Amino acid sequence: MLTVAVLISGTGSNLRALLEAAASSAFPARVIVVGADREASGLGHAEEFGIPSFVVPWRGADQREAWGEELDRQLEVWGPDLIVLSGLMRLLPAGVVARWSPRLINTHPAYLPEFPGAHAVRDAIAAGATRTGASVIVVDDGIDTGPILAQERVEIAPGDDESALHERIKPVERRLLIDVVRRVATGELNLDLTASV
Ligand code: GAR
């Protein structure tokens, strides 16, 4: 059984979908811990599913290294087989990435390499794109530059605002994420073969 840690910053709707999938005895992975960089509302999903959680509060960019070391210590305690960044809106320090990648994956609300970064949905609309997408990637030492594990297109409807478009992208992200975790767990997808750091 593949053990998974999930890191979040926000509402954790993708986390919840993974928790629901993993609650089935047929699913080959288990979420063993949820971490956050703040008292994220999504931590409530972990509580509801009886999954332990921790918070390593973000204390500003000048404390990134110390924050990363503390996060790393927490993760080490749990020793997950896979770490999923599911809406963690922080760049991990290089040392943390080097330690866990390629067993460190990220969901992203765009069709990478289009629209990397923290405002992918807003950027796609601002660019006047007619379609964007969702991706699941391995985290490497760049910003959303790691090997792509799964991705799918999502059309941008005329009049879409950031929130409406993001709500249409998220169900696609969830489906891709659950499938990638399943494939890693069954050995269908070997993350070591994707290693780029
Ligand atoms: C998701 O769309 C995720 O891909 C995105 O934040 C959202 C979190 O939603 N992450 C990024 O943009 C990272 N660059 P959720 O908290 O409801 O799961």
PDB file of C-alpha atoms and ligand atoms in Angstrom:
ATOM      1  CA  MET A   1       0.000   0.000   0.000  1.00  0.00           C
ATOM      2  CA  LEU A   2       1.450   3.331  -1.110  1.00  0.00           C
ATOM      3  CA  THR A   3       1.511   5.921   1.690  1.00  0.00           C
ATOM      4  CA  VAL A   4       0.835   9.532   0.744  1.00  0.00           C
ATOM      5  CA  ALA A   5       1.349  12.889   2.458  1.00  0.00           C
ATOM      6  CA  VAL A   6      -0.640  15.816   1.057  1.00  0.00           C
ATOM      7  CA  LEU A   7       0.378  19.452   1.509  1.00  0.00           C
ATOM      8  CA  ILE A   8      -2.176  22.244   1.112  1.00  0.00           C
ATOM      9  CA  SER A   9      -2.676  25.970   1.667  1.00  0.00           C
ATOM     10  CA  GLY A  10      -6.375  26.442   0.965  1.00  0.00           C
ATOM     11  CA  THR A  11      -9.750  24.785   0.794  1.00  0.00           C
ATOM     12  CA  GLY A  12      -8.347  21.375  -0.051  1.00  0.00           C
ATOM     13  CA  SER A  13     -11.069  20.284  -2.454  1.00  0.00           C
ATOM     14  CA  ASN A  14      -8.583  18.185  -4.403  1.00  0.00           C
ATOM     15  CA  LEU A  15      -7.310  16.725  -1.131  1.00  0.00           C
ATOM     16  CA  ARG A  16     -10.878  15.773  -0.254  1.00  0.00           C
ATOM     17  CA  ALA A  17     -11.335  13.974  -3.555  1.00  0.00           C
ATOM     18  CA  LEU A  18      -8.161  11.982  -2.899  1.00  0.00           C
ATOM     19  CA  LEU A  19      -9.319  11.168   0.645  1.00  0.00           C
ATOM     20  CA  GLU A  20     -12.629   9.944  -0.734  1.00  0.00           C
ATOM     21  CA  ALA A  21     -10.919   7.786  -3.351  1.00  0.00           C
ATOM     22  CA  ALA A  22      -8.462   6.403  -0.812  1.00  0.00           C
ATOM     23  CA  ALA A  23     -11.285   5.508   1.576  1.00  0.00           C
ATOM     24  CA  SER A  24     -12.205   2.680  -0.802  1.00  0.00           C
ATOM     25  CA  SER A  25     -10.500  -0.605   0.075  1.00  0.00           C
ATOM     26  CA  ALA A  26      -9.947  -1.128  -3.659  1.00  0.00           C
ATOM     27  CA  PHE A  27      -7.733   1.955  -3.917  1.00  0.00           C
ATOM     28  CA  PRO A  28      -4.024   1.035  -3.637  1.00  0.00           C
ATOM     29  CA  ALA A  29      -2.884   4.139  -1.689  1.00  0.00           C
ATOM     30  CA  ARG A  30      -3.613   5.705   1.702  1.00  0.00           C
ATOM     31  CA  VAL A  31      -3.268   9.321   2.786  1.00  0.00           C
ATOM     32  CA  ILE A  32      -1.368   9.084   6.078  1.00  0.00           C
ATOM     33  CA  VAL A  33      -0.918  12.769   6.893  1.00  0.00           C
ATOM     34  CA  VAL A  34      -1.921  16.237   5.683  1.00  0.00           C
ATOM     35  CA  GLY A  35       0.311  19.269   6.172  1.00  0.00           C
ATOM     36  CA  ALA A  36      -0.212  22.980   5.585  1.00  0.00           C
ATOM     37  CA  ASP A  37       1.670  26.261   5.720  1.00  0.00           C
ATOM     38  CA  ARG A  38      -1.199  27.925   7.597  1.00  0.00           C
ATOM     39  CA  GLU A  39      -4.412  27.044   9.422  1.00  0.00           C
ATOM     40  CA  ALA A  40      -5.946  26.143   6.060  1.00  0.00           C
ATOM     41  CA  SER A  41      -9.663  25.395   5.991  1.00  0.00           C
ATOM     42  CA  GLY A  42      -8.856  22.211   4.043  1.00  0.00           C
ATOM     43  CA  LEU A  43      -7.347  20.677   7.188  1.00  0.00           C
ATOM     44  CA  GLY A  44     -10.964  20.062   8.206  1.00  0.00           C
ATOM     45  CA  HIS A  45     -11.170  17.331   5.547  1.00  0.00           C
ATOM     46  CA  ALA A  46      -8.287  15.490   7.193  1.00  0.00           C
ATOM     47  CA  GLU A  47     -10.008  15.720  10.562  1.00  0.00           C
ATOM     48  CA  GLU A  48     -13.263  14.429   9.096  1.00  0.00           C
ATOM     49  CA  PHE A  49     -11.468  11.399   7.615  1.00  0.00           C
ATOM     50  CA  GLY A  50      -9.498  10.792  10.837  1.00  0.00           C
ATOM     51  CA  ILE A  51      -6.169  11.615   9.186  1.00  0.00           C
ATOM     52  CA  PRO A  52      -3.491  13.361  11.296  1.00  0.00           C
ATOM     53  CA  SER A  53      -2.362  16.802  10.227  1.00  0.00           C
ATOM     54  CA  PHE A  54       0.328  19.361  10.998  1.00  0.00           C
ATOM     55  CA  VAL A  55       0.939  23.031  10.284  1.00  0.00           C
ATOM     56  CA  VAL A  56       4.342  24.563   9.638  1.00  0.00           C
ATOM     57  CA  PRO A  57       3.468  28.268   9.560  1.00  0.00           C
ATOM     58  CA  TRP A  58       4.992  30.335   6.785  1.00  0.00           C
ATOM     59  CA  ARG A  59       6.998  33.162   8.331  1.00  0.00           C
ATOM     60  CA  GLY A  60       8.038  35.072   5.223  1.00  0.00           C
ATOM     61  CA  ALA A  61      10.387  34.550   2.293  1.00  0.00           C
ATOM     62  CA  ASP A  62      13.498  35.355   4.375  1.00  0.00           C
ATOM     63  CA  GLN A  63      12.620  32.314   6.538  1.00  0.00           C
ATOM     64  CA  ARG A  64      12.058  29.953   3.600  1.00  0.00           C
ATOM     65  CA  GLU A  65      15.031  27.702   4.408  1.00  0.00           C
ATOM     66  CA  ALA A  66      14.102  27.332   8.093  1.00  0.00           C
ATOM     67  CA  TRP A  67      10.465  26.716   7.110  1.00  0.00           C
ATOM     68  CA  GLY A  68      11.574  24.068   4.628  1.00  0.00           C
ATOM     69  CA  GLU A  69      13.737  22.335   7.226  1.00  0.00           C
ATOM     70  CA  GLU A  70      10.851  22.151   9.656  1.00  0.00           C
ATOM     71  CA  LEU A  71       8.525  20.877   6.940  1.00  0.00           C
ATOM     72  CA  ASP A  72      11.132  18.292   6.005  1.00  0.00           C
ATOM     73  CA  ARG A  73      11.397  17.139   9.632  1.00  0.00           C
ATOM     74  CA  GLN A  74       7.624  16.696   9.819  1.00  0.00           C
ATOM     75  CA  LEU A  75       7.566  14.732   6.577  1.00  0.00           C
ATOM     76  CA  GLU A  76      10.459  12.590   7.745  1.00  0.00           C
ATOM     77  CA  VAL A  77       8.478  11.607  10.847  1.00  0.00           C
ATOM     78  CA  TRP A  78       5.766  10.163   8.611  1.00  0.00           C
ATOM     79  CA  GLY A  79       8.069   8.842   5.900  1.00  0.00           C
ATOM     80  CA  PRO A  80       5.508   8.822   3.078  1.00  0.00           C
ATOM     81  CA  ASP A  81       6.186   6.989  -0.180  1.00  0.00           C
ATOM     82  CA  LEU A  82       4.757   9.964  -2.093  1.00  0.00           C
ATOM     83  CA  ILE A  83       4.149  13.650  -1.336  1.00  0.00           C
ATOM     84  CA  VAL A  84       1.353  15.468  -3.166  1.00  0.00           C
ATOM     85  CA  LEU A  85       1.364  19.264  -3.300  1.00  0.00           C
ATOM     86  CA  SER A  86      -2.323  19.971  -3.714  1.00  0.00           C
ATOM     87  CA  GLY A  87      -2.666  23.733  -3.644  1.00  0.00           C
ATOM     88  CA  LEU A  88       0.412  24.394  -1.473  1.00  0.00           C
ATOM     89  CA  MET A  89       1.041  27.989  -2.539  1.00  0.00           C
ATOM     90  CA  ARG A  90       4.717  28.092  -1.497  1.00  0.00           C
ATOM     91  CA  LEU A  91       7.910  27.319  -3.334  1.00  0.00           C
ATOM     92  CA  LEU A  92       9.759  24.562  -1.537  1.00  0.00           C
ATOM     93  CA  PRO A  93      13.440  25.231  -0.814  1.00  0.00           C
ATOM     94  CA  ALA A  94      15.811  23.387  -3.159  1.00  0.00           C
ATOM     95  CA  GLY A  95      17.005  21.079  -0.370  1.00  0.00           C
ATOM     96  CA  VAL A  96      13.494  19.761   0.267  1.00  0.00           C
ATOM     97  CA  VAL A  97      12.904  19.217  -3.451  1.00  0.00           C
ATOM     98  CA  ALA A  98      16.239  17.420  -3.859  1.00  0.00           C
ATOM     99  CA  ARG A  99      15.441  15.178  -0.929  1.00  0.00           C
ATOM    100  CA  TRP A 100      11.959  14.044  -2.003  1.00  0.00           C
ATOM    101  CA  SER A 101      11.785  14.469  -5.796  1.00  0.00           C
ATOM    102  CA  PRO A 102      10.700  12.552  -7.875  1.00  0.00           C
ATOM    103  CA  ARG A 103       8.409  11.228  -5.133  1.00  0.00           C
ATOM    104  CA  LEU A 104       7.061  14.777  -4.925  1.00  0.00           C
ATOM    105  CA  ILE A 105       4.240  15.727  -7.286  1.00  0.00           C
ATOM    106  CA  ASN A 106       2.123  18.818  -7.840  1.00  0.00           C
ATOM    107  CA  THR A 107      -1.280  19.582  -9.299  1.00  0.00           C
ATOM    108  CA  HIS A 108      -1.479  22.698 -11.447  1.00  0.00           C
ATOM    109  CA  PRO A 109      -4.530  24.412 -12.968  1.00  0.00           C
ATOM    110  CA  ALA A 110      -3.110  24.911 -16.483  1.00  0.00           C
ATOM    111  CA  TYR A 111      -1.791  22.886 -19.397  1.00  0.00           C
ATOM    112  CA  LEU A 112       1.921  23.156 -18.595  1.00  0.00           C
ATOM    113  CA  PRO A 113       4.275  24.476 -19.799  1.00  0.00           C
ATOM    114  CA  GLU A 114       1.610  27.102 -20.481  1.00  0.00           C
ATOM    115  CA  PHE A 115       0.848  29.412 -17.558  1.00  0.00           C
ATOM    116  CA  PRO A 116       3.186  28.269 -14.763  1.00  0.00           C
ATOM    117  CA  GLY A 117       3.168  30.017 -11.388  1.00  0.00           C
ATOM    118  CA  ALA A 118       0.738  31.020  -8.712  1.00  0.00           C
ATOM    119  CA  HIS A 119      -1.919  32.697 -10.916  1.00  0.00           C
ATOM    120  CA  ALA A 120      -2.328  30.183 -13.714  1.00  0.00           C
ATOM    121  CA  VAL A 121      -6.079  30.551 -14.137  1.00  0.00           C
ATOM    122  CA  ARG A 122      -6.010  34.361 -14.063  1.00  0.00           C
ATOM    123  CA  ASP A 123      -3.046  34.406 -16.471  1.00  0.00           C
ATOM    124  CA  ALA A 124      -4.844  32.185 -19.008  1.00  0.00           C
ATOM    125  CA  ILE A 125      -7.859  34.510 -19.061  1.00  0.00           C
ATOM    126  CA  ALA A 126      -5.657  37.622 -19.227  1.00  0.00           C
ATOM    127  CA  ALA A 127      -3.795  36.142 -22.199  1.00  0.00           C
ATOM    128  CA  GLY A 128      -7.073  35.758 -24.090  1.00  0.00           C
ATOM    129  CA  ALA A 129      -6.563  32.002 -24.408  1.00  0.00           C
ATOM    130  CA  THR A 130      -9.497  29.941 -25.617  1.00  0.00           C
ATOM    131  CA  ARG A 131      -8.401  26.859 -23.725  1.00  0.00           C
ATOM    132  CA  THR A 132      -6.243  25.994 -20.781  1.00  0.00           C
ATOM    133  CA  GLY A 133      -6.119  22.785 -18.774  1.00  0.00           C
ATOM    134  CA  ALA A 134      -4.926  20.834 -15.774  1.00  0.00           C
ATOM    135  CA  SER A 135      -1.617  19.075 -15.161  1.00  0.00           C
ATOM    136  CA  VAL A 136       0.030  16.779 -12.655  1.00  0.00           C
ATOM    137  CA  ILE A 137       3.817  17.045 -12.640  1.00  0.00           C
ATOM    138  CA  VAL A 138       6.866  15.941 -10.742  1.00  0.00           C
ATOM    139  CA  VAL A 139       8.256  18.842  -8.717  1.00  0.00           C
ATOM    140  CA  ASP A 140      11.762  19.788  -9.750  1.00  0.00           C
ATOM    141  CA  ASP A 141      13.849  22.825  -8.868  1.00  0.00           C
ATOM    142  CA  GLY A 142      12.041  25.162 -11.288  1.00  0.00           C
ATOM    143  CA  ILE A 143       8.597  26.736 -11.103  1.00  0.00           C
ATOM    144  CA  ASP A 144       6.188  24.154 -12.555  1.00  0.00           C
ATOM    145  CA  THR A 145       8.887  22.857 -14.919  1.00  0.00           C
ATOM    146  CA  GLY A 146       9.066  19.200 -13.838  1.00  0.00           C
ATOM    147  CA  PRO A 147       8.169  16.169 -15.947  1.00  0.00           C
ATOM    148  CA  ILE A 148       4.469  16.032 -16.848  1.00  0.00           C
ATOM    149  CA  LEU A 149       2.710  12.913 -15.568  1.00  0.00           C
ATOM    150  CA  ALA A 150      -0.815  13.684 -16.791  1.00  0.00           C
ATOM    151  CA  GLN A 151      -2.646  16.596 -18.353  1.00  0.00           C
ATOM    152  CA  GLU A 152      -5.903  17.419 -20.020  1.00  0.00           C
ATOM    153  CA  ARG A 153      -7.387  20.405 -21.855  1.00  0.00           C
ATOM    154  CA  VAL A 154     -10.227  22.541 -20.473  1.00  0.00           C
ATOM    155  CA  GLU A 155     -12.032  25.021 -22.751  1.00  0.00           C
ATOM    156  CA  ILE A 156     -12.353  28.628 -21.623  1.00  0.00           C
ATOM    157  CA  ALA A 157     -15.954  29.779 -22.144  1.00  0.00           C
ATOM    158  CA  PRO A 158     -16.685  33.351 -23.243  1.00  0.00           C
ATOM    159  CA  GLY A 159     -17.336  35.397 -20.114  1.00  0.00           C
ATOM    160  CA  ASP A 160     -15.505  32.969 -17.806  1.00  0.00           C
ATOM    161  CA  ASP A 161     -14.066  34.697 -14.768  1.00  0.00           C
ATOM    162  CA  GLU A 162     -11.198  33.262 -12.731  1.00  0.00           C
ATOM    163  CA  SER A 163     -13.433  31.596 -10.194  1.00  0.00           C
ATOM    164  CA  ALA A 164     -15.833  29.993 -12.716  1.00  0.00           C
ATOM    165  CA  LEU A 165     -12.970  28.681 -14.827  1.00  0.00           C
ATOM    166  CA  HIS A 166     -11.047  27.366 -11.812  1.00  0.00           C
ATOM    167  CA  GLU A 167     -14.147  25.500 -10.611  1.00  0.00           C
ATOM    168  CA  ARG A 168     -14.324  23.760 -14.025  1.00  0.00           C
ATOM    169  CA  ILE A 169     -10.616  22.917 -13.972  1.00  0.00           C
ATOM    170  CA  LYS A 170     -10.606  21.429 -10.481  1.00  0.00           C
ATOM    171  CA  PRO A 171     -12.721  18.331 -11.252  1.00  0.00           C
ATOM    172  CA  VAL A 172     -10.290  17.550 -14.090  1.00  0.00           C
ATOM    173  CA  GLU A 173      -7.312  18.007 -11.752  1.00  0.00           C
ATOM    174  CA  ARG A 174      -8.945  15.676  -9.239  1.00  0.00           C
ATOM    175  CA  ARG A 175      -9.479  12.952 -11.790  1.00  0.00           C
ATOM    176  CA  LEU A 176      -5.891  13.249 -13.053  1.00  0.00           C
ATOM    177  CA  LEU A 177      -4.431  13.326  -9.540  1.00  0.00           C
ATOM    178  CA  ILE A 178      -6.338  10.268  -8.352  1.00  0.00           C
ATOM    179  CA  ASP A 179      -5.314   8.383 -11.476  1.00  0.00           C
ATOM    180  CA  VAL A 180      -1.631   9.334 -11.117  1.00  0.00           C
ATOM    181  CA  VAL A 181      -1.591   8.262  -7.446  1.00  0.00           C
ATOM    182  CA  ARG A 182      -3.263   4.987  -8.412  1.00  0.00           C
ATOM    183  CA  ARG A 183      -0.743   4.378 -11.202  1.00  0.00           C
ATOM    184  CA  VAL A 184       2.205   5.130  -8.920  1.00  0.00           C
ATOM    185  CA  ALA A 185       0.761   2.765  -6.326  1.00  0.00           C
ATOM    186  CA  THR A 186       0.292  -0.090  -8.783  1.00  0.00           C
ATOM    187  CA  GLY A 187       3.718   0.417 -10.331  1.00  0.00           C
ATOM    188  CA  GLU A 188       2.198   1.315 -13.688  1.00  0.00           C
ATOM    189  CA  LEU A 189       3.972   4.660 -13.352  1.00  0.00           C
ATOM    190  CA  ASN A 190       7.572   4.600 -12.135  1.00  0.00           C
ATOM    191  CA  LEU A 191       8.475   8.074 -10.892  1.00  0.00           C
ATOM    192  CA  ASP A 192      12.169   7.212 -10.764  1.00  0.00           C
ATOM    193  CA  LEU A 193      12.146   7.021 -14.566  1.00  0.00           C
ATOM    194  CA  THR A 194      10.963  10.650 -14.672  1.00  0.00           C
ATOM    195  CA  ALA A 195      13.688  11.997 -12.350  1.00  0.00           C
ATOM    196  CA  SER A 196      15.060  15.320 -13.537  1.00  0.00           C
ATOM    197  CA  VAL A 197      16.790  16.696 -10.437  1.00  0.00           C
TER     198      VAL A 197
HETATM  199  C1  GAR B   1      -5.757  23.732  -7.268  1.00  0.00           C
HETATM  200  O1  GAR B   1      -6.336  24.159  -8.476  1.00  0.00           O
HETATM  201  C2  GAR B   1      -4.281  23.529  -7.446  1.00  0.00           C
HETATM  202  O2  GAR B   1      -3.918  23.005  -8.665  1.00  0.00           O
HETATM  203  C3  GAR B   1      -3.793  24.952  -7.324  1.00  0.00           C
HETATM  204  O3  GAR B   1      -4.507  25.436  -6.221  1.00  0.00           O
HETATM  205  C4  GAR B   1      -5.813  24.836  -6.222  1.00  0.00           C
HETATM  206  C5  GAR B   1      -6.106  24.318  -4.846  1.00  0.00           C
HETATM  207  O4  GAR B   1      -7.460  24.040  -4.734  1.00  0.00           O
HETATM  208  N1  GAR B   1      -2.379  24.992  -7.158  1.00  0.00           N
HETATM  209  C6  GAR B   1      -1.611  25.906  -7.747  1.00  0.00           C
HETATM  210  O5  GAR B   1      -2.049  26.835  -8.400  1.00  0.00           O
HETATM  211  C7  GAR B   1      -0.131  25.739  -7.499  1.00  0.00           C
HETATM  212  N2  GAR B   1       0.616  26.584  -8.364  1.00  0.00           N
HETATM  213  P1  GAR B   1      -8.042  23.230  -3.478  1.00  0.00           P
HETATM  214  O6  GAR B   1      -7.381  23.815  -2.222  1.00  0.00           O
HETATM  215  O7  GAR B   1      -9.512  23.474  -3.496  1.00  0.00           O
HETATM  216  O8  GAR B   1      -7.693  21.779  -3.686  1.00  0.00           O
END
